[in-house]
XYZ file of C-alpha atoms in Angstrom:
666
model
C -1.211 -24.102 -4.552
C -3.832 -26.339 -2.972
C -1.539 -27.014 -0.015
C -1.000 -23.279 0.440
C -4.731 -22.604 0.409
C -5.275 -25.395 2.926
C -2.540 -24.004 5.153
C -4.095 -20.527 5.005
C -7.162 -21.911 6.753
C -5.327 -24.190 9.184
C -2.664 -21.590 10.108
C -4.471 -18.249 9.690
C -1.961 -16.194 11.700
C 0.973 -17.312 9.569
C -0.809 -16.541 6.310
C -2.749 -13.468 7.436
C -0.261 -10.969 5.881
C -0.474 -12.671 2.490
C -4.254 -12.854 2.679
C -4.440 -9.130 3.433
C -2.025 -8.522 0.536
C -4.408 -10.305 -1.830
C -7.355 -8.274 -0.524
C -5.528 -4.935 -0.930
C -4.462 -5.957 -4.430
C -8.019 -6.853 -5.401
C -9.329 -3.490 -4.148
C -6.753 -1.540 -6.158
C -7.434 -3.651 -9.245
C -11.163 -2.988 -8.916
C -10.529 0.745 -8.579
C -8.437 0.895 -11.730
C -10.859 -1.096 -13.848
C -13.833 0.964 -12.641
C -12.247 4.436 -12.757
C -11.045 5.749 -16.148
C -7.684 7.452 -16.094
C -9.266 10.681 -17.345
C -11.012 10.976 -13.963
C -7.855 10.504 -11.872
C -6.186 13.795 -11.034
C -3.101 12.268 -9.389
C -2.437 10.079 -12.418
C -2.352 13.217 -14.533
C 0.103 14.817 -12.107
C 2.425 11.859 -12.631
C 1.919 12.250 -16.382
C 2.966 15.888 -16.048
C 6.135 14.818 -14.246
C 7.109 12.323 -16.923
C 6.160 14.650 -19.755
C 8.116 17.543 -18.251
C 11.238 15.383 -18.708
C 10.230 14.304 -22.212
C 12.941 15.191 -24.767
C 11.113 18.088 -26.421
C 11.551 18.678 -30.139
C 12.038 22.059 -31.691
C 8.819 23.610 -33.008
C 8.134 23.040 -36.692
C 9.262 26.078 -38.672
C 6.458 25.547 -41.201
C 3.926 26.719 -38.601
C 3.407 30.459 -38.209
C 1.106 32.293 -35.800
C -0.366 35.684 -36.647
C -0.886 37.224 -33.250
C -3.424 39.835 -32.205
C -1.277 40.997 -29.332
C -1.454 43.856 -26.849
C 0.607 46.216 -28.989
C -1.565 45.609 -32.055
C -4.767 46.367 -30.142
C -3.191 49.441 -28.557
C -2.183 50.774 -31.984
C -5.206 49.811 -34.115
C -7.850 50.430 -31.451
C -10.379 48.646 -29.310
C -11.467 45.105 -29.997
C -13.337 43.883 -31.966
C -11.826 45.600 -34.959
C -13.722 46.392 -38.119
C -13.730 43.133 -40.021
C -11.878 44.581 -42.993
C -8.756 44.690 -40.772
C -8.835 40.913 -40.331
C -9.756 40.474 -43.991
C -6.800 42.592 -45.069
C -4.440 40.494 -42.942
C -5.879 37.333 -44.499
C -5.481 38.799 -47.985
C -1.787 39.378 -47.395
C -1.367 35.835 -46.099
C -3.358 34.294 -48.952
C -1.175 36.066 -51.497
C 1.702 33.950 -50.234
C -0.185 30.698 -51.024
C 0.033 28.945 -47.611
C -1.054 25.321 -47.312
C -3.801 26.250 -44.850
C -4.992 29.152 -42.712
C -6.711 28.421 -39.398
C -8.833 31.179 -37.891
C -9.101 30.918 -34.099
C -11.496 33.877 -33.948
C -15.197 33.045 -33.954
C -17.068 35.476 -36.235
C -20.657 34.491 -35.542
C -22.344 37.921 -35.826
C -22.473 40.592 -38.479
C -19.924 43.381 -38.251
C -21.809 46.320 -36.756
C -19.100 48.706 -37.917
C -19.763 48.020 -41.627
C -20.967 51.175 -43.375
C -23.967 49.394 -44.830
C -25.026 48.279 -41.352
C -24.509 51.797 -39.983
C -26.587 53.166 -42.884
C -29.413 50.764 -42.003
C -29.131 51.671 -38.304
C -29.391 55.410 -38.968
C -32.299 54.897 -41.345
C -34.283 52.741 -38.898
C -33.585 54.655 -35.680
C -32.993 58.230 -36.755
C -34.681 58.357 -40.193
C -31.406 59.597 -41.641
C -30.349 58.355 -45.049
C -26.586 58.203 -45.256
C -25.227 58.604 -48.769
C -22.693 55.884 -49.492
C -22.674 56.300 -53.257
C -19.090 57.538 -53.278
C -17.839 54.566 -51.218
C -16.402 51.628 -53.186
C -18.676 48.584 -52.900
C -15.930 46.543 -51.233
C -15.771 48.977 -48.312
C -19.486 49.279 -47.670
C -19.944 45.737 -46.332
C -16.955 44.426 -44.377
C -18.495 40.960 -44.093
C -18.913 40.761 -47.855
C -15.319 41.893 -48.271
C -14.176 39.231 -45.787
C -16.110 36.551 -47.711
C -14.599 37.764 -50.972
C -11.071 37.534 -49.541
C -11.407 33.957 -48.235
C -13.348 32.624 -51.213
C -11.353 29.809 -52.784
C -8.571 30.115 -50.218
C -7.548 27.345 -47.763
C -9.150 29.170 -44.847
C -10.707 27.153 -42.031
C -13.276 28.981 -39.934
C -14.007 28.074 -36.317
C -17.278 26.936 -34.764
C -18.260 26.226 -31.173
C -20.170 23.158 -29.997
C -22.679 23.487 -27.161
C -24.278 21.043 -24.747
C -27.550 22.875 -25.180
C -29.634 23.682 -28.195
C -28.673 27.072 -29.579
C -31.576 29.396 -30.362
C -30.316 30.229 -33.826
C -28.457 27.174 -35.005
C -25.740 27.784 -37.563
C -25.792 26.412 -41.055
C -22.255 24.995 -41.103
C -23.472 21.372 -40.830
C -26.538 21.426 -43.035
C -25.184 18.661 -45.217
C -23.642 15.410 -44.157
C -20.634 15.988 -46.380
C -18.440 19.032 -46.575
C -16.502 19.147 -49.849
C -12.874 20.191 -50.126
C -11.176 19.599 -53.449
C -13.955 17.132 -54.227
C -12.990 15.039 -51.179
C -15.268 14.570 -48.221
C -14.167 15.609 -44.736
C -17.080 14.576 -42.547
C -19.722 11.958 -43.164
C -22.458 10.797 -40.853
C -21.809 7.212 -41.946
C -18.424 7.229 -40.230
C -20.042 7.267 -36.800
C -21.314 3.713 -37.338
C -17.777 2.327 -37.724
C -16.416 3.556 -34.409
C -16.829 0.768 -31.862
C -14.226 2.308 -29.532
C -15.124 5.978 -29.933
C -17.753 7.259 -27.525
C -17.332 10.958 -28.122
C -19.600 13.406 -26.385
C -22.903 14.214 -28.076
C -23.424 17.958 -28.493
C -26.885 19.397 -29.067
C -26.008 22.843 -30.349
C -23.446 24.559 -32.532
C -22.466 28.180 -33.016
C -21.219 28.668 -36.560
C -19.462 31.525 -38.316
C -21.656 33.732 -40.474
C -23.254 31.684 -43.207
C -21.455 33.622 -45.939
C -18.130 32.918 -44.210
C -18.922 29.239 -43.928
C -19.986 29.032 -47.534
C -16.802 30.673 -48.801
C -14.369 28.910 -46.430
C -12.523 25.709 -47.174
C -13.842 24.041 -44.011
C -14.981 24.641 -40.468
C -13.853 23.053 -37.240
C -14.864 23.427 -33.610
C -12.562 25.100 -31.075
C -13.940 23.610 -27.845
C -11.257 22.959 -25.218
C -10.757 19.791 -23.175
C -10.071 20.670 -19.542
C -9.177 18.020 -16.981
C -10.592 17.942 -13.452
C -7.619 19.825 -12.036
C -8.214 22.699 -14.453
C -5.238 21.904 -16.687
C -5.271 21.354 -20.434
C -3.352 18.292 -21.577
C -5.547 17.129 -24.434
C -7.240 18.739 -27.366
C -10.481 17.498 -28.941
C -10.015 16.138 -32.453
C -13.479 14.783 -33.270
C -16.848 15.182 -31.539
C -20.416 14.287 -32.370
C -23.088 16.857 -33.045
C -26.560 15.396 -33.463
C -25.060 12.064 -34.575
C -22.770 13.787 -37.055
C -19.028 13.543 -36.648
C -17.430 16.970 -36.436
C -13.720 17.734 -36.898
C -11.850 20.166 -34.708
C -10.224 23.264 -36.143
C -6.877 21.467 -36.073
C -8.168 18.374 -37.868
C -10.035 20.453 -40.447
C -6.839 22.423 -41.043
C -4.873 19.215 -41.574
C -7.417 17.865 -44.060
C -7.210 21.090 -46.028
C -3.420 21.096 -45.854
C -3.139 17.505 -47.092
C -6.147 17.807 -49.417
C -7.371 14.479 -48.118
C -10.301 12.953 -46.309
C -9.707 11.451 -42.887
C -10.877 8.073 -41.708
C -11.166 6.591 -38.243
C -9.973 3.084 -37.559
C -8.886 1.071 -34.557
C -5.388 -0.248 -34.008
C -3.909 -2.122 -31.064
C -3.882 1.024 -28.935
C -7.369 2.313 -29.706
C -9.087 4.727 -32.110
C -6.818 6.336 -34.692
C -7.588 9.100 -37.163
C -5.780 8.374 -40.417
C -4.953 11.219 -42.753
C -2.900 10.073 -45.732
C 0.251 8.699 -44.066
C -0.334 10.586 -40.831
C -1.974 9.116 -37.757
C -3.645 10.828 -34.814
C -4.292 8.470 -31.886
C -7.292 9.608 -29.844
C -8.996 8.362 -26.723
C -12.584 7.162 -26.507
C -13.738 10.762 -26.147
C -12.073 11.750 -29.406
C -9.320 13.760 -27.660
C -5.603 13.635 -28.437
C -2.769 14.168 -25.974
C -0.699 17.254 -26.737
C 3.053 16.755 -26.949
C 4.053 20.237 -25.853
C 7.223 21.731 -27.313
C 7.678 24.048 -24.370
C 6.034 27.007 -22.735
C 3.760 29.391 -24.602
C 4.961 31.644 -27.427
C 7.284 28.900 -28.579
C 6.325 29.019 -32.266
C 7.395 31.740 -34.642
C 4.886 34.500 -34.112
C 4.204 37.619 -36.166
C 2.190 40.464 -34.611
C -0.733 41.283 -36.887
C 0.261 44.946 -36.732
C 3.593 44.068 -38.329
C 1.803 42.133 -41.074
C -0.635 44.965 -41.815
C 2.199 47.480 -41.944
C 3.706 45.626 -44.907
C 6.829 44.566 -43.037
C 6.259 40.906 -43.936
C 6.405 39.701 -47.530
C 3.515 37.425 -48.561
C 6.095 34.993 -49.942
C 7.082 34.260 -46.351
C 3.855 32.244 -45.985
C 4.317 30.038 -49.028
C 3.523 26.426 -48.141
C 3.213 27.262 -44.459
C 0.469 26.512 -41.955
C -0.755 29.860 -40.681
C -2.870 30.259 -37.563
C -4.575 33.536 -36.734
C -5.409 34.066 -33.071
C -5.076 36.352 -30.085
C -2.702 36.519 -27.139
C -3.725 40.005 -25.997
C -4.217 40.109 -22.249
C -7.647 41.727 -22.492
C -8.993 38.882 -24.644
C -7.852 36.229 -22.124
C -7.690 33.536 -24.810
C -5.403 31.312 -22.746
C -5.329 27.915 -21.059
C -3.636 26.595 -17.938
C -1.100 23.858 -18.691
C 1.459 22.113 -16.505
C 4.214 23.983 -18.376
C 2.632 27.408 -18.550
C -0.420 28.766 -16.688
C -1.030 31.321 -19.472
C -0.565 29.134 -22.537
C -2.153 30.768 -25.643
C -5.044 28.731 -27.025
C -3.881 29.367 -30.577
C -0.708 27.453 -29.741
C -2.731 24.414 -28.659
C -3.846 24.058 -32.281
C -0.356 24.830 -33.529
C 1.180 22.191 -31.264
C -1.162 19.348 -32.206
C -0.658 20.131 -35.908
C 3.094 20.063 -35.263
C 2.692 16.704 -33.475
C 0.837 15.213 -36.441
C 3.348 16.494 -38.988
C 6.266 15.274 -36.851
C 4.583 11.954 -36.052
C 4.978 12.232 -32.280
C 1.425 12.506 -30.976
C 1.272 10.951 -27.514
C -1.274 8.295 -26.659
C -2.645 6.285 -23.764
C -3.887 2.837 -24.876
C -7.641 2.451 -24.744
C -7.126 -0.777 -22.815
C -4.812 0.874 -20.285
C -7.164 0.422 -17.299
C -7.486 -3.320 -17.983
C -3.721 -3.733 -18.382
C -3.162 -1.671 -15.252
C -5.443 -3.897 -13.197
C -3.644 -7.016 -14.484
C -0.251 -5.524 -13.555
C -1.561 -4.665 -10.090
C -2.903 -8.190 -9.631
C 0.378 -9.755 -10.753
C 2.521 -7.488 -8.575
C 0.286 -7.905 -5.529
C 0.033 -11.665 -5.965
C 3.801 -11.918 -6.379
C 4.500 -10.004 -3.161
C 1.834 -11.921 -1.244
C 3.161 -15.300 -2.392
C 6.771 -14.295 -1.707
C 5.706 -13.527 1.846
C 4.661 -17.171 2.177
C 7.394 -18.917 0.235
C 10.528 -16.797 0.652
C 12.440 -14.872 3.265
C 11.859 -11.225 4.108
C 15.094 -10.297 2.312
C 13.799 -11.789 -0.935
C 10.546 -9.887 -0.455
C 12.389 -6.603 0.142
C 14.614 -7.033 -2.908
C 11.642 -7.990 -5.077
C 9.651 -4.964 -3.911
C 12.539 -2.605 -4.688
C 13.053 -4.163 -8.130
C 9.349 -3.933 -8.940
C 9.262 -0.326 -7.776
C 12.235 0.457 -10.019
C 10.625 -1.235 -13.037
C 7.240 0.430 -12.498
C 8.905 3.834 -12.149
C 11.218 3.745 -15.150
C 9.439 1.499 -17.669
C 6.668 4.071 -18.377
C 9.329 6.707 -19.058
C 11.097 4.394 -21.505
C 7.838 3.659 -23.331
C 6.897 7.335 -23.424
C 10.258 8.573 -24.649
C 10.718 5.863 -27.298
C 7.220 5.024 -28.552
C 5.096 8.031 -27.446
C 2.871 5.548 -25.578
C 2.158 6.399 -21.948
C 1.276 4.002 -19.157
C 0.570 5.701 -15.845
C 2.397 3.790 -13.094
C 0.866 5.756 -10.231
C -1.834 3.361 -8.997
C 0.402 0.335 -9.573
C 3.174 1.927 -7.498
C 0.759 2.987 -4.752
C -0.688 -0.527 -4.774
C 2.785 -2.055 -4.516
C 3.764 0.219 -1.623
C 0.444 -0.323 0.171
C 0.618 -4.102 -0.205
C 4.256 -4.144 0.919
C 3.613 -1.954 3.957
C 0.434 -3.865 4.768
C 1.966 -7.326 4.656
C 5.164 -6.233 6.419
C 3.179 -4.504 9.159
C 0.996 -7.548 9.656
C 3.997 -9.847 9.519
C 5.653 -7.750 12.206
C 2.418 -7.780 14.215
C 2.086 -11.549 13.921
C 5.766 -11.984 14.782
C 5.293 -9.753 17.810
C 2.314 -11.807 18.896
C 4.266 -15.007 18.388
C 7.230 -13.567 20.274
C 4.916 -12.425 23.050
C 3.490 -15.930 23.197
C 6.989 -17.391 23.450
C 7.931 -14.835 26.078
C 4.794 -15.676 28.028
C 5.742 -19.332 27.863
C 9.250 -18.512 29.069
C 7.832 -16.328 31.824
C 5.507 -19.120 32.880
C 8.453 -21.508 32.851
C 10.426 -19.074 34.987
C 7.562 -18.797 37.417
C 7.321 -22.566 37.522
C 11.041 -22.782 38.302
C 10.642 -20.199 41.036
C 7.632 -22.015 42.469
C 9.549 -25.285 42.416
C 12.487 -23.706 44.196
C 10.140 -22.131 46.730
C 8.511 -25.515 47.228
C 11.916 -26.935 48.129
C 12.191 -24.333 50.875
C 8.679 -25.146 52.015
C 9.529 -28.856 52.297
C 12.427 -27.995 54.612
C 10.262 -25.818 56.848
C 6.514 -26.400 56.670
C 5.868 -23.190 58.601
C 7.304 -21.108 55.753
C 4.707 -22.270 53.194
C 2.061 -19.708 54.102
C 4.829 -17.220 54.803
C 5.999 -17.456 51.179
C 2.511 -16.846 49.801
C 1.726 -13.975 52.155
C 5.017 -12.182 51.669
C 4.531 -12.342 47.903
C 1.181 -10.576 48.292
C 2.612 -8.071 50.797
C 5.457 -7.221 48.449
C 3.089 -6.845 45.522
C 0.807 -4.513 47.487
C 3.713 -2.434 48.820
C 5.461 -2.007 45.473
C 2.216 -0.942 43.788
C 1.683 1.662 46.483
C 5.230 2.951 46.012
C 4.590 3.231 42.275
C 2.061 5.969 43.003
C 4.790 8.123 44.548
C 6.481 10.678 42.231
C 9.878 9.596 43.550
C 9.456 6.058 42.215
C 7.302 6.528 39.100
C 10.314 6.126 36.792
C 11.929 3.297 38.755
C 8.852 1.134 39.198
C 6.978 -0.004 36.102
C 4.583 -2.863 35.463
C 7.404 -5.244 34.518
C 9.254 -4.463 37.742
C 6.106 -5.203 39.746
C 5.709 -8.493 37.900
C 9.345 -9.479 38.453
C 9.507 -8.594 42.157
C 6.175 -10.297 42.883
C 7.385 -13.478 41.218
C 10.852 -13.374 42.788
C 9.828 -12.659 46.392
C 9.077 -16.321 47.279
C 12.800 -17.060 46.888
C 13.890 -14.671 49.625
C 14.590 -17.587 52.017
C 15.739 -20.125 49.388
C 19.119 -20.196 51.143
C 17.562 -21.953 54.142
C 17.767 -25.206 52.182
C 21.473 -25.119 53.074
C 20.902 -24.656 56.800
C 21.113 -27.836 58.926
C 17.817 -29.111 60.280
C 18.910 -28.911 63.900
C 19.346 -25.192 63.474
C 16.536 -24.470 61.000
C 13.943 -26.424 62.990
C 15.242 -25.679 66.502
C 12.250 -24.768 68.732
C 14.182 -22.555 71.080
C 16.539 -19.613 70.849
C 19.603 -20.074 68.662
C 23.040 -19.848 70.159
C 25.539 -17.287 68.933
C 27.262 -19.856 66.722
C 23.953 -21.170 65.430
C 22.845 -17.633 64.680
C 25.942 -17.069 62.565
C 25.145 -20.205 60.583
C 21.480 -19.202 60.216
C 22.468 -15.801 58.859
C 24.426 -17.464 56.061
C 21.123 -18.367 54.414
C 21.155 -14.916 52.759
C 24.439 -15.470 50.919
C 23.604 -19.151 50.336
C 20.368 -18.142 48.637
C 22.138 -15.593 46.432
C 24.783 -18.170 45.457
C 22.125 -20.757 44.571
C 20.362 -18.253 42.341
C 23.597 -17.125 40.679
C 24.420 -20.733 39.812
C 20.936 -21.101 38.374
C 21.455 -18.049 36.136
C 24.758 -19.476 34.889
C 22.915 -22.569 33.712
C 19.718 -20.909 32.409
C 21.135 -17.635 31.126
C 20.056 -14.047 31.939
C 16.742 -13.918 33.726
C 15.087 -10.732 35.095
C 13.154 -12.721 37.699
C 16.242 -14.343 39.155
C 18.225 -11.092 39.061
C 15.710 -9.504 41.413
C 15.498 -12.729 43.428
C 19.267 -12.466 44.065
C 18.794 -8.915 45.381
C 15.986 -10.001 47.669
C 17.672 -13.163 48.966
C 21.028 -11.494 49.585
C 19.937 -8.169 51.074
C 16.486 -8.509 52.664
C 18.131 -8.639 56.133
C 20.061 -5.412 55.560
C 18.911 -2.426 57.675
C 18.423 1.203 56.702
C 20.981 2.370 59.276
C 23.610 -0.123 58.048
C 23.409 -2.498 61.024
C 22.022 -5.436 59.052
C 23.678 -8.442 57.432
C 25.335 -9.991 55.442
C 27.134 -6.913 53.986
C 25.969 -4.033 56.159
C 24.590 -1.888 53.345
C 23.026 1.406 54.325
C 20.144 3.552 53.016
C 19.588 3.707 49.259
C 22.532 1.401 48.626
C 20.205 -1.409 49.645
C 18.256 -2.513 46.535
C 14.627 -1.355 46.563
C 13.399 -4.930 46.195
C 15.258 -5.937 49.370
C 13.987 -2.897 51.307
C 10.398 -3.808 50.448
C 10.988 -7.480 51.259
C 12.472 -6.538 54.642
C 9.227 -4.913 55.783
C 7.065 -7.714 54.404
C 9.278 -10.427 55.950
C 9.407 -8.887 59.432
C 5.689 -8.078 59.399
C 4.734 -11.650 58.584
C 7.274 -13.125 60.994
C 5.909 -11.047 63.890
C 2.188 -11.644 63.408
C 2.507 -15.416 62.971
C 3.391 -18.094 65.492
C 6.672 -19.922 65.057
C 8.184 -22.884 66.886
C 10.569 -20.488 68.555
C 8.065 -17.699 69.426
C 4.478 -16.635 69.900
C 2.488 -14.445 67.494
C 2.549 -10.667 68.087
C -0.658 -8.642 67.806
C -1.381 -6.554 64.705
C -1.335 -3.210 66.482
C 1.927 -3.960 68.242
C 3.440 -5.140 64.975
C 2.395 -1.970 63.142
C 3.751 0.161 65.967
C 7.056 -1.700 65.920
C 7.508 -1.254 62.178
C 6.519 2.385 62.433
C 9.053 2.963 65.200
C 11.757 1.144 63.190
C 11.319 3.544 60.276
C 14.651 5.158 59.482
C 16.615 2.639 61.513
C 15.621 -0.841 60.418
C 13.356 0.045 57.508
C 13.242 2.475 54.586
C 10.932 5.354 55.671
C 9.272 5.459 52.225
C 8.414 1.774 52.417
C 7.085 2.178 55.957
C 4.876 5.077 54.812
C 3.466 2.901 52.039
C 3.044 0.088 54.579
C 0.921 2.303 56.850
C -1.144 3.577 53.895
C -2.245 0.062 52.914
C -2.684 -1.294 56.434
C -6.176 -2.601 55.697
C -5.014 -4.532 52.628
C -2.144 -6.105 54.545
C -4.427 -7.189 57.385
C -6.798 -8.787 54.897
C -3.948 -10.800 53.386
C -2.666 -11.838 56.802
C -6.101 -13.018 57.943
C -6.874 -14.832 54.688
C -3.698 -16.833 54.030
C -2.864 -19.297 56.812
C 0.148 -21.556 57.358
């Protein structure tokens, strides 16, 4: 490890991808440890995907929902109904001796439709005394009748917790202990034994009417738990109200059903609510994950109208858990879930009770974020180290295997143990690290390759310069000629590049290659005898034939060089220039007699540059020609000796060519 760290500083380019991999890994690990999963919307979307493929159990047939549905409201009349209607439904249920009855209807105000309340209203506002003497006492006060019906029955009434102090606080938490069958449900002392439970502190509570609370078996809050994306995946089980631990409606119903107190402990996964032999894992906020059985209206449901009509025998409810709630559209008592955007709230309570009874409540370990960060660190470190120590193939295989494990292992845990580990950030971290280190590795390899290519290019240029030097040693007058013609060719080819006709043929590489190759245009002269090459006077016809062979000699020399060195773009163009720079546009040139565009562009450019420099400079066999005369000659030879396009470019850069000619001397 020490040697690797030392190498990372001595060879930073080689180890840069791995270093970046470590940095990316550390950033992801920090994010996971600092951001609870409850605040990550995308993690919950992944949870929805896994949970949608969870092998769903059939709903428990011991759970029954009494539904205030659209048809019931249409038949009985507008909501809210006179309270005796609800009381009568409860009476019929209670006759069947259910294990518990959960009311998901908050009755926090007096029933204004009670005859006794109407009598008081008429007396106070209209000074009219209504005679109710002939009305049975049980029908005068619907609230009293409701209290009478639920007295002694396993009915759990709902309450609502508030973040703000309520003007008229309810009386449903006056004492620290609520008694059910002489067993406590809630004690303030329990809050001191919850090191891992940081449930939200509520400052207000809306209770059912005091007489309902006093005659009910228990109360429980019905507050929802809505995630940041607006979906309901969890349901609150316990919350704190003014430092007192409050049970939810579902938990209160379970305590009544089992006739047992609940306790809160901590196991390896986090806080757990124990209720006899049943366990409810909760998160640090006191919420439990709901293991949905399917879309809404999945449990056996009885319309309340059907119950009130006498179509259902009370014996049907014996030993059952009965929940009374509303699914009527006008009441809008629904939640948005990943399975159903109009999931009835009453079924949220039914489902969590079903989960507890069936023992399949889902949970996310309280230490998940810490474990997640460790997994990310291990995966990132593994990939980063593999980049250093192993081949790319090993890295690719390892990344695929890790991706497979991270994708399927959470599903296996969820489906077999009901424990969920979100793999989302770990997978994103793996992919990001892999892409990051592979991109940087490719970048570094490209830079290294470019460096090697530059070295090869420099070597090629050195070879070309050496070969050109050989030609210069044979004829000292050609030394300046070689340098000038290179600059002429470079200037001409750049000017041609600006023409639409050549924009696709001439690119920067072509300019580089032709500029480097042009000094070899007369390399074949090394094979010409000195008495001909250095002859001060005019060559004879036979000597001229020999002199003209320098074009093919040069091409042959360069071809032999390529055979030994391998393919070389510089030498390929040098062959064109050496072999064909004496060809003429009209086909009267040598050594082949090519015509027009069949002459390579490099040779056509070299022809102009070569003749221009030969004319304006003194040679042992001739005097120098003036610039103006030279330009006129080349202009007149356009279309016969020279390519007209090259001549046009030549005229356009006349000033640049003159500067080169006057600056570089033999």
